[in-house]
Amino acid sequence: MEVTRDGQWDWTSPAVQAVYKNYADSMIYKTFARATVGIVTAILKTGQVGTVLEIGTGPGQVTEALCGEMITNNLSVPIIISDRAPGISVVAENLRKKFPALSITDFIWNIREDPPEALVKKLVGPVLLFERFCIPYGGYEAIDRVAPVADMFLMVEDLNLTGKKEAYDVIYEKIGSQFFTWQDTRKYLEKHFSFIHTCDQETIDAINPPVTDFTLAIK
């Protein structure tokens, strides 16, 4: 598959979906997935949550792991998954078959637009919204689209701390992602949330990486 810088990147393309699925099976992705699921599960076990809402579900590996943890911990909070690709319906059906004890609903949602009215009507607060590297494809303004429906928002993103682009930032931009800095992201989050916490601050202090990866915002 060849996609040039000037070509059109289509996330619904079967070839692109196949590449992404292979990436989702990689060790680094699985590490981030485990950490994401761990944070979401900890919130569900210790706080009051009425709905779990995932944006950018993709092939559903993170969602499947979360469902498994919910069953293990006897957590029955309704789950809503969403993606811009129509294949989200297939992902949801597979999850419903594998986890019949859980309530799993799916919606097509392009986060560059407001959430579908039908999705909003399904939400029962407090809403815990989480994602893994989909917000930069919608741009900073996507935060303004998703934040109004979230009481808690977990971002799992490479938010740049230095203001200097790394090699992977250039690659991400070629497939439609924007360069996100921690400083600018925080400004957008502060419009909607009163508490913003960098979950991996201890790691940042210890190894001085160029990015922060786990950000929790609460209204």
Tab-separated table of N, CA and C in Angstrom, residues 4-135:
chain	number	residue	atom	x	y	z
A	4	THR	N	0.793	8.727	-0.430
A	4	THR	CA	1.715	9.855	-0.521
A	4	THR	C	1.259	10.971	0.397
A	5	ARG	N	2.157	11.921	0.616
A	5	ARG	CA	1.842	13.050	1.487
A	5	ARG	C	0.647	13.835	0.966
A	6	ASP	N	0.532	13.925	-0.364
A	6	ASP	CA	-0.548	14.692	-0.966
A	6	ASP	C	-1.788	13.849	-1.241
A	7	GLY	N	-1.691	12.558	-0.981
A	7	GLY	CA	-2.826	11.682	-1.222
A	7	GLY	C	-3.853	11.771	-0.108
A	8	GLN	N	-4.978	11.127	-0.319
A	8	GLN	CA	-6.055	11.143	0.670
A	8	GLN	C	-5.942	9.931	1.570
A	9	TRP	N	-5.924	10.173	2.868
A	9	TRP	CA	-5.851	9.089	3.850
A	9	TRP	C	-7.260	8.739	4.282
A	10	ASP	N	-7.624	7.516	4.104
A	10	ASP	CA	-8.989	7.077	4.419
A	10	ASP	C	-8.931	5.966	5.458
A	11	TRP	N	-9.356	6.277	6.700
A	11	TRP	CA	-9.298	5.296	7.774
A	11	TRP	C	-10.256	4.138	7.550
A	12	THR	N	-11.254	4.308	6.677
A	12	THR	CA	-12.200	3.225	6.418
A	12	THR	C	-11.698	2.260	5.358
A	13	SER	N	-10.562	2.572	4.718
A	13	SER	CA	-10.001	1.694	3.702
A	13	SER	C	-9.620	0.355	4.321
A	14	PRO	N	-9.990	-0.774	3.700
A	14	PRO	CA	-9.614	-2.091	4.232
A	14	PRO	C	-8.107	-2.248	4.400
A	15	ALA	N	-7.329	-1.673	3.486
A	15	ALA	CA	-5.878	-1.770	3.589
A	15	ALA	C	-5.372	-1.025	4.819
A	16	VAL	N	-5.914	0.170	5.064
A	16	VAL	CA	-5.523	0.947	6.241
A	16	VAL	C	-5.955	0.229	7.515
A	17	GLN	N	-7.163	-0.319	7.510
A	17	GLN	CA	-7.650	-1.049	8.669
A	17	GLN	C	-6.754	-2.251	8.982
A	18	ALA	N	-6.264	-2.924	7.940
A	18	ALA	CA	-5.394	-4.089	8.138
A	18	ALA	C	-4.069	-3.669	8.768
A	19	VAL	N	-3.499	-2.550	8.281
A	19	VAL	CA	-2.254	-2.045	8.854
A	19	VAL	C	-2.458	-1.678	10.314
A	20	TYR	N	-3.559	-1.005	10.606
A	20	TYR	CA	-3.829	-0.588	11.981
A	20	TYR	C	-4.028	-1.795	12.887
A	21	LYS	N	-4.687	-2.821	12.381
A	21	LYS	CA	-4.899	-4.019	13.186
A	21	LYS	C	-3.569	-4.667	13.548
A	22	ASN	N	-2.639	-4.704	12.591
A	22	ASN	CA	-1.313	-5.257	12.875
A	22	ASN	C	-0.600	-4.431	13.944
A	23	TYR	N	-0.751	-3.108	13.851
A	23	TYR	CA	-0.141	-2.234	14.847
A	23	TYR	C	-0.763	-2.476	16.223
A	24	ALA	N	-2.074	-2.705	16.241
A	24	ALA	CA	-2.768	-2.938	17.507
A	24	ALA	C	-2.323	-4.234	18.175
A	25	ASP	N	-1.708	-5.124	17.411
A	25	ASP	CA	-1.198	-6.371	17.967
A	25	ASP	C	0.254	-6.245	18.445
A	26	SER	N	0.850	-5.071	18.263
A	26	SER	CA	2.253	-4.885	18.632
A	26	SER	C	2.402	-4.748	20.147
A	27	MET	N	3.610	-4.985	20.636
A	27	MET	CA	3.872	-4.949	22.078
A	27	MET	C	3.648	-3.556	22.660
A	28	ILE	N	4.105	-2.502	21.937
A	28	ILE	CA	3.965	-1.152	22.481
A	28	ILE	C	2.491	-0.773	22.609
A	29	TYR	N	1.688	-1.155	21.617
A	29	TYR	CA	0.259	-0.849	21.692
A	29	TYR	C	-0.377	-1.614	22.851
A	30	LYS	N	-0.001	-2.874	23.005
A	30	LYS	CA	-0.584	-3.681	24.082
A	30	LYS	C	-0.205	-3.111	25.451
A	31	THR	N	1.004	-2.561	25.563
A	31	THR	CA	1.418	-1.958	26.824
A	31	THR	C	0.545	-0.752	27.161
A	32	PHE	N	0.335	0.104	26.164
A	32	PHE	CA	-0.531	1.260	26.374
A	32	PHE	C	-1.970	0.817	26.641
A	33	ALA	N	-2.402	-0.236	25.963
A	33	ALA	CA	-3.762	-0.740	26.164
A	33	ALA	C	-3.959	-1.213	27.598
A	34	ARG	N	-2.978	-1.957	28.116
A	34	ARG	CA	-3.077	-2.442	29.492
A	34	ARG	C	-3.132	-1.283	30.481
A	35	ALA	N	-2.300	-0.276	30.238
A	35	ALA	CA	-2.302	0.876	31.136
A	35	ALA	C	-3.624	1.630	31.069
A	36	THR	N	-4.155	1.804	29.856
A	36	THR	CA	-5.439	2.487	29.689
A	36	THR	C	-6.555	1.739	30.397
A	37	VAL	N	-6.619	0.437	30.170
A	37	VAL	CA	-7.646	-0.389	30.809
A	37	VAL	C	-7.487	-0.359	32.320
A	38	GLY	N	-6.248	-0.365	32.795
A	38	GLY	CA	-6.016	-0.315	34.231
A	38	GLY	C	-6.546	0.959	34.856
A	39	ILE	N	-6.323	2.098	34.193
A	39	ILE	CA	-6.793	3.380	34.721
A	39	ILE	C	-8.320	3.430	34.709
A	40	VAL	N	-8.929	3.021	33.581
A	40	VAL	CA	-10.390	3.037	33.491
A	40	VAL	C	-11.005	2.114	34.536
A	41	THR	N	-10.456	0.921	34.696
A	41	THR	CA	-10.978	-0.034	35.670
A	41	THR	C	-10.859	0.511	37.089
A	42	ALA	N	-9.730	1.149	37.400
A	42	ALA	CA	-9.544	1.726	38.732
A	42	ALA	C	-10.594	2.799	39.017
A	43	ILE	N	-10.902	3.611	38.022
A	43	ILE	CA	-11.934	4.646	38.207
A	43	ILE	C	-13.292	3.998	38.438
A	44	LEU	N	-13.602	2.952	37.675
A	44	LEU	CA	-14.890	2.271	37.820
A	44	LEU	C	-15.021	1.623	39.202
A	45	LYS	N	-13.917	1.134	39.745
A	45	LYS	CA	-13.948	0.443	41.033
A	45	LYS	C	-14.018	1.410	42.217
A	46	THR	N	-13.518	2.634	42.017
A	46	THR	CA	-13.415	3.556	43.151
A	46	THR	C	-14.363	4.741	43.074
A	47	GLY	N	-14.896	5.041	41.896
A	47	GLY	CA	-15.758	6.202	41.742
A	47	GLY	C	-17.119	5.829	41.177
A	48	GLN	N	-18.001	6.799	41.146
A	48	GLN	CA	-19.336	6.587	40.592
A	48	GLN	C	-19.334	6.917	39.101
A	49	VAL	N	-19.679	5.940	38.283
A	49	VAL	CA	-19.730	6.122	36.840
A	49	VAL	C	-21.050	5.560	36.330
A	50	GLY	N	-21.765	6.350	35.536
A	50	GLY	CA	-23.047	5.896	34.992
A	50	GLY	C	-22.927	5.306	33.603
A	51	THR	N	-21.943	5.803	32.823
A	51	THR	CA	-21.713	5.310	31.465
A	51	THR	C	-20.233	5.401	31.128
A	52	VAL	N	-19.713	4.368	30.486
A	52	VAL	CA	-18.368	4.423	29.915
A	52	VAL	C	-18.529	4.687	28.424
A	53	LEU	N	-17.884	5.734	27.935
A	53	LEU	CA	-17.969	6.114	26.526
A	53	LEU	C	-16.572	6.112	25.926
A	54	GLU	N	-16.378	5.309	24.888
A	54	GLU	CA	-15.091	5.258	24.200
A	54	GLU	C	-15.215	5.876	22.821
A	55	ILE	N	-14.284	6.748	22.472
A	55	ILE	CA	-14.239	7.298	21.122
A	55	ILE	C	-13.015	6.729	20.415
A	56	GLY	N	-13.133	6.563	19.090
A	56	GLY	CA	-12.034	5.990	18.325
A	56	GLY	C	-11.766	4.548	18.698
A	57	THR	N	-12.817	3.758	18.775
A	57	THR	CA	-12.692	2.366	19.227
A	57	THR	C	-11.815	1.524	18.308
A	58	GLY	N	-11.863	1.794	16.997
A	58	GLY	CA	-11.054	1.017	16.063
A	58	GLY	C	-11.438	-0.448	16.070
A	59	PRO	N	-10.462	-1.370	16.025
A	59	PRO	CA	-10.779	-2.800	15.986
A	59	PRO	C	-11.240	-3.370	17.319
A	60	GLY	N	-11.149	-2.574	18.392
A	60	GLY	CA	-11.754	-2.984	19.658
A	60	GLY	C	-10.890	-3.780	20.614
A	61	GLN	N	-9.565	-3.824	20.409
A	61	GLN	CA	-8.729	-4.587	21.343
A	61	GLN	C	-8.762	-4.007	22.753
A	62	VAL	N	-8.696	-2.681	22.856
A	62	VAL	CA	-8.742	-2.051	24.178
A	62	VAL	C	-10.100	-2.298	24.824
A	63	THR	N	-11.144	-2.164	24.039
A	63	THR	CA	-12.492	-2.377	24.554
A	63	THR	C	-12.684	-3.801	25.048
A	64	GLU	N	-12.177	-4.753	24.286
A	64	GLU	CA	-12.302	-6.161	24.687
A	64	GLU	C	-11.583	-6.420	26.001
A	65	ALA	N	-10.398	-5.847	26.148
A	65	ALA	CA	-9.656	-6.012	27.406
A	65	ALA	C	-10.402	-5.377	28.566
A	66	LEU	N	-11.001	-4.218	28.324
A	66	LEU	CA	-11.780	-3.555	29.370
A	66	LEU	C	-12.986	-4.396	29.765
A	67	CYS	N	-13.675	-4.933	28.775
A	67	CYS	CA	-14.834	-5.786	29.064
A	67	CYS	C	-14.425	-6.977	29.925
A	68	GLY	N	-13.279	-7.576	29.610
A	68	GLY	CA	-12.798	-8.694	30.400
A	68	GLY	C	-12.543	-8.303	31.846
A	69	GLU	N	-11.956	-7.124	32.045
A	69	GLU	CA	-11.697	-6.640	33.401
A	69	GLU	C	-12.996	-6.326	34.139
A	70	MET	N	-13.967	-5.824	33.410
A	70	MET	CA	-15.257	-5.523	34.036
A	70	MET	C	-15.946	-6.802	34.520
A	71	ILE	N	-15.865	-7.851	33.716
A	71	ILE	CA	-16.451	-9.129	34.127
A	71	ILE	C	-15.709	-9.678	35.343
A	72	THR	N	-14.369	-9.610	35.296
A	72	THR	CA	-13.555	-10.112	36.405
A	72	THR	C	-13.863	-9.393	37.709
A	73	ASN	N	-14.117	-8.100	37.622
A	73	ASN	CA	-14.351	-7.286	38.814
A	73	ASN	C	-15.833	-7.044	39.106
A	74	ASN	N	-16.699	-7.769	38.379
A	74	ASN	CA	-18.144	-7.665	38.610
A	74	ASN	C	-18.644	-6.226	38.457
A	75	LEU	N	-18.219	-5.577	37.384
A	75	LEU	CA	-18.633	-4.211	37.084
A	75	LEU	C	-19.616	-4.245	35.922
A	76	SER	N	-20.745	-3.602	36.082
A	76	SER	CA	-21.793	-3.705	35.063
A	76	SER	C	-22.205	-2.352	34.486
A	77	VAL	N	-21.281	-1.415	34.434
A	77	VAL	CA	-21.587	-0.093	33.884
A	77	VAL	C	-21.800	-0.200	32.367
A	78	PRO	N	-22.880	0.402	31.835
A	78	PRO	CA	-23.109	0.366	30.381
A	78	PRO	C	-21.946	0.982	29.610
A	79	ILE	N	-21.631	0.381	28.470
A	79	ILE	CA	-20.530	0.837	27.626
A	79	ILE	C	-21.085	1.302	26.286
A	80	ILE	N	-20.638	2.476	25.857
A	80	ILE	CA	-20.951	2.959	24.508
A	80	ILE	C	-19.622	3.118	23.772
A	81	ILE	N	-19.514	2.488	22.606
A	81	ILE	CA	-18.306	2.612	21.798
A	81	ILE	C	-18.639	3.365	20.512
A	82	SER	N	-17.660	4.091	20.002
A	82	SER	CA	-17.917	4.901	18.806
A	82	SER	C	-16.673	4.993	17.947
A	83	ASP	N	-16.909	5.231	16.667
A	83	ASP	CA	-15.824	5.400	15.716
A	83	ASP	C	-16.414	6.056	14.477
A	84	ARG	N	-15.568	6.667	13.675
A	84	ARG	CA	-16.067	7.268	12.426
A	84	ARG	C	-16.300	6.213	11.349
A	85	ALA	N	-15.676	5.036	11.506
A	85	ALA	CA	-15.788	3.980	10.507
A	85	ALA	C	-17.029	3.122	10.756
A	86	PRO	N	-17.782	2.789	9.715
A	86	PRO	CA	-18.990	1.968	9.860
A	86	PRO	C	-18.727	0.594	10.468
A	87	GLY	N	-17.479	0.133	10.392
A	87	GLY	CA	-17.134	-1.166	10.948
A	87	GLY	C	-17.331	-1.253	12.457
A	88	ILE	N	-17.631	-0.143	13.105
A	88	ILE	CA	-17.866	-0.154	14.545
A	88	ILE	C	-19.026	-1.072	14.904
A	89	SER	N	-19.980	-1.228	14.001
A	89	SER	CA	-21.130	-2.102	14.273
A	89	SER	C	-20.699	-3.562	14.366
A	90	VAL	N	-19.733	-3.960	13.540
A	90	VAL	CA	-19.219	-5.328	13.579
A	90	VAL	C	-18.436	-5.554	14.874
A	91	VAL	N	-17.616	-4.579	15.240
A	91	VAL	CA	-16.853	-4.664	16.485
A	91	VAL	C	-17.794	-4.831	17.670
A	92	ALA	N	-18.856	-4.022	17.696
A	92	ALA	CA	-19.808	-4.072	18.801
A	92	ALA	C	-20.534	-5.409	18.865
A	93	GLU	N	-20.919	-5.930	17.715
A	93	GLU	CA	-21.634	-7.205	17.694
A	93	GLU	C	-20.745	-8.328	18.221
A	94	ASN	N	-19.483	-8.312	17.844
A	94	ASN	CA	-18.555	-9.328	18.348
A	94	ASN	C	-18.385	-9.224	19.862
A	95	LEU	N	-18.320	-7.993	20.373
A	95	LEU	CA	-18.187	-7.798	21.819
A	95	LEU	C	-19.436	-8.250	22.559
A	96	ARG	N	-20.592	-7.966	21.983
A	96	ARG	CA	-21.844	-8.386	22.631
A	96	ARG	C	-21.951	-9.902	22.698
A	97	LYS	N	-21.457	-10.573	21.669
A	97	LYS	CA	-21.476	-12.036	21.672
A	97	LYS	C	-20.518	-12.594	22.724
A	98	LYS	N	-19.364	-11.960	22.856
A	98	LYS	CA	-18.353	-12.466	23.783
A	98	LYS	C	-18.666	-12.108	25.233
A	99	PHE	N	-19.365	-10.963	25.428
A	99	PHE	CA	-19.670	-10.503	26.786
A	99	PHE	C	-21.170	-10.222	26.912
A	100	PRO	N	-21.996	-11.263	26.868
A	100	PRO	CA	-23.451	-11.060	26.892
A	100	PRO	C	-23.968	-10.429	28.182
A	101	ALA	N	-23.183	-10.494	29.238
A	101	ALA	CA	-23.626	-9.919	30.513
A	101	ALA	C	-23.490	-8.401	30.548
A	102	LEU	N	-22.757	-7.826	29.593
A	102	LEU	CA	-22.527	-6.389	29.578
A	102	LEU	C	-23.448	-5.692	28.582
A	103	SER	N	-23.783	-4.441	28.868
A	103	SER	CA	-24.569	-3.606	27.954
A	103	SER	C	-23.600	-2.822	27.080
A	104	ILE	N	-23.561	-3.152	25.781
A	104	ILE	CA	-22.630	-2.514	24.849
A	104	ILE	C	-23.400	-1.950	23.665
A	105	THR	N	-23.327	-0.639	23.482
A	105	THR	CA	-24.016	0.046	22.388
A	105	THR	C	-22.978	0.731	21.503
A	106	ASP	N	-23.261	0.808	20.205
A	106	ASP	CA	-22.302	1.424	19.292
A	106	ASP	C	-22.943	2.531	18.469
A	107	PHE	N	-22.119	3.524	18.134
A	107	PHE	CA	-22.550	4.643	17.298
A	107	PHE	C	-21.420	5.048	16.369
A	108	ILE	N	-21.772	5.479	15.179
A	108	ILE	CA	-20.819	6.127	14.284
A	108	ILE	C	-20.717	7.584	14.722
A	109	TRP	N	-19.489	8.036	15.008
A	109	TRP	CA	-19.292	9.419	15.446
A	109	TRP	C	-17.951	9.919	14.955
A	110	ASN	N	-17.988	10.923	14.107
A	110	ASN	CA	-16.794	11.636	13.684
A	110	ASN	C	-16.573	12.755	14.691
A	111	ILE	N	-15.498	12.690	15.466
A	111	ILE	CA	-15.308	13.641	16.555
A	111	ILE	C	-14.992	15.056	16.080
A	112	ARG	N	-14.937	15.264	14.778
A	112	ARG	CA	-14.871	16.634	14.268
A	112	ARG	C	-16.244	17.276	14.258
A	113	GLU	N	-17.248	16.493	14.605
A	113	GLU	CA	-18.628	16.971	14.651
A	113	GLU	C	-19.209	16.723	16.040
A	114	ASP	N	-20.322	17.372	16.340
A	114	ASP	CA	-20.986	17.135	17.618
A	114	ASP	C	-21.458	15.691	17.697
A	115	PRO	N	-21.572	15.137	18.893
A	115	PRO	CA	-22.026	13.744	19.020
A	115	PRO	C	-23.448	13.585	18.524
A	116	PRO	N	-23.792	12.424	17.960
A	116	PRO	CA	-25.160	12.186	17.496
A	116	PRO	C	-26.149	12.337	18.655
A	117	GLU	N	-27.293	12.896	18.345
A	117	GLU	CA	-28.309	13.109	19.375
A	117	GLU	C	-28.712	11.799	20.031
A	118	ALA	N	-28.802	10.738	19.222
A	118	ALA	CA	-29.197	9.434	19.775
A	118	ALA	C	-28.173	8.935	20.784
A	119	LEU	N	-26.897	9.215	20.539
A	119	LEU	CA	-25.859	8.819	21.486
A	119	LEU	C	-26.013	9.600	22.785
A	120	VAL	N	-26.194	10.899	22.681
A	120	VAL	CA	-26.317	11.744	23.873
A	120	VAL	C	-27.481	11.288	24.743
A	121	LYS	N	-28.568	10.888	24.119
A	121	LYS	CA	-29.742	10.446	24.877
A	121	LYS	C	-29.482	9.154	25.642
A	122	LYS	N	-28.504	8.371	25.196
A	122	LYS	CA	-28.189	7.103	25.858
A	122	LYS	C	-27.309	7.294	27.094
A	123	LEU	N	-26.712	8.460	27.226
A	123	LEU	CA	-25.756	8.686	28.301
A	123	LEU	C	-26.447	8.860	29.649
A	124	VAL	N	-25.912	8.167	30.636
A	124	VAL	CA	-26.344	8.322	32.022
A	124	VAL	C	-25.121	8.752	32.822
A	125	GLY	N	-25.217	9.885	33.458
A	125	GLY	CA	-24.063	10.410	34.171
A	125	GLY	C	-23.827	9.763	35.516
A	126	PRO	N	-22.644	9.948	36.047
A	126	PRO	CA	-21.471	10.594	35.455
A	126	PRO	C	-20.891	9.764	34.299
A	127	VAL	N	-20.431	10.458	33.264
A	127	VAL	CA	-19.898	9.807	32.069
A	127	VAL	C	-18.370	9.811	32.111
A	128	LEU	N	-17.788	8.633	31.970
A	128	LEU	CA	-16.339	8.490	31.838
A	128	LEU	C	-16.023	8.255	30.371
A	129	LEU	N	-15.401	9.233	29.728
A	129	LEU	CA	-15.038	9.133	28.312
A	129	LEU	C	-13.541	8.874	28.226
A	130	PHE	N	-13.157	7.902	27.387
A	130	PHE	CA	-11.727	7.655	27.200
A	130	PHE	C	-11.423	7.405	25.735
A	131	GLU	N	-10.146	7.555	25.393
A	131	GLU	CA	-9.700	7.369	24.012
A	131	GLU	C	-8.220	7.032	24.008
A	132	ARG	N	-7.766	6.483	22.881
A	132	ARG	CA	-6.350	6.221	22.677
A	132	ARG	C	-5.933	6.720	21.310
A	133	PHE	N	-5.295	7.873	21.286
A	133	PHE	CA	-4.713	8.479	20.095
A	133	PHE	C	-5.694	8.623	18.935
A	134	CYS	N	-6.824	9.248	19.223
A	134	CYS	CA	-7.717	9.629	18.114
A	134	CYS	C	-7.972	11.129	18.095
A	135	ILE	N	-7.846	11.800	19.229
A	135	ILE	CA	-8.119	13.236	19.292
A	135	ILE	C	-7.241	14.043	18.324
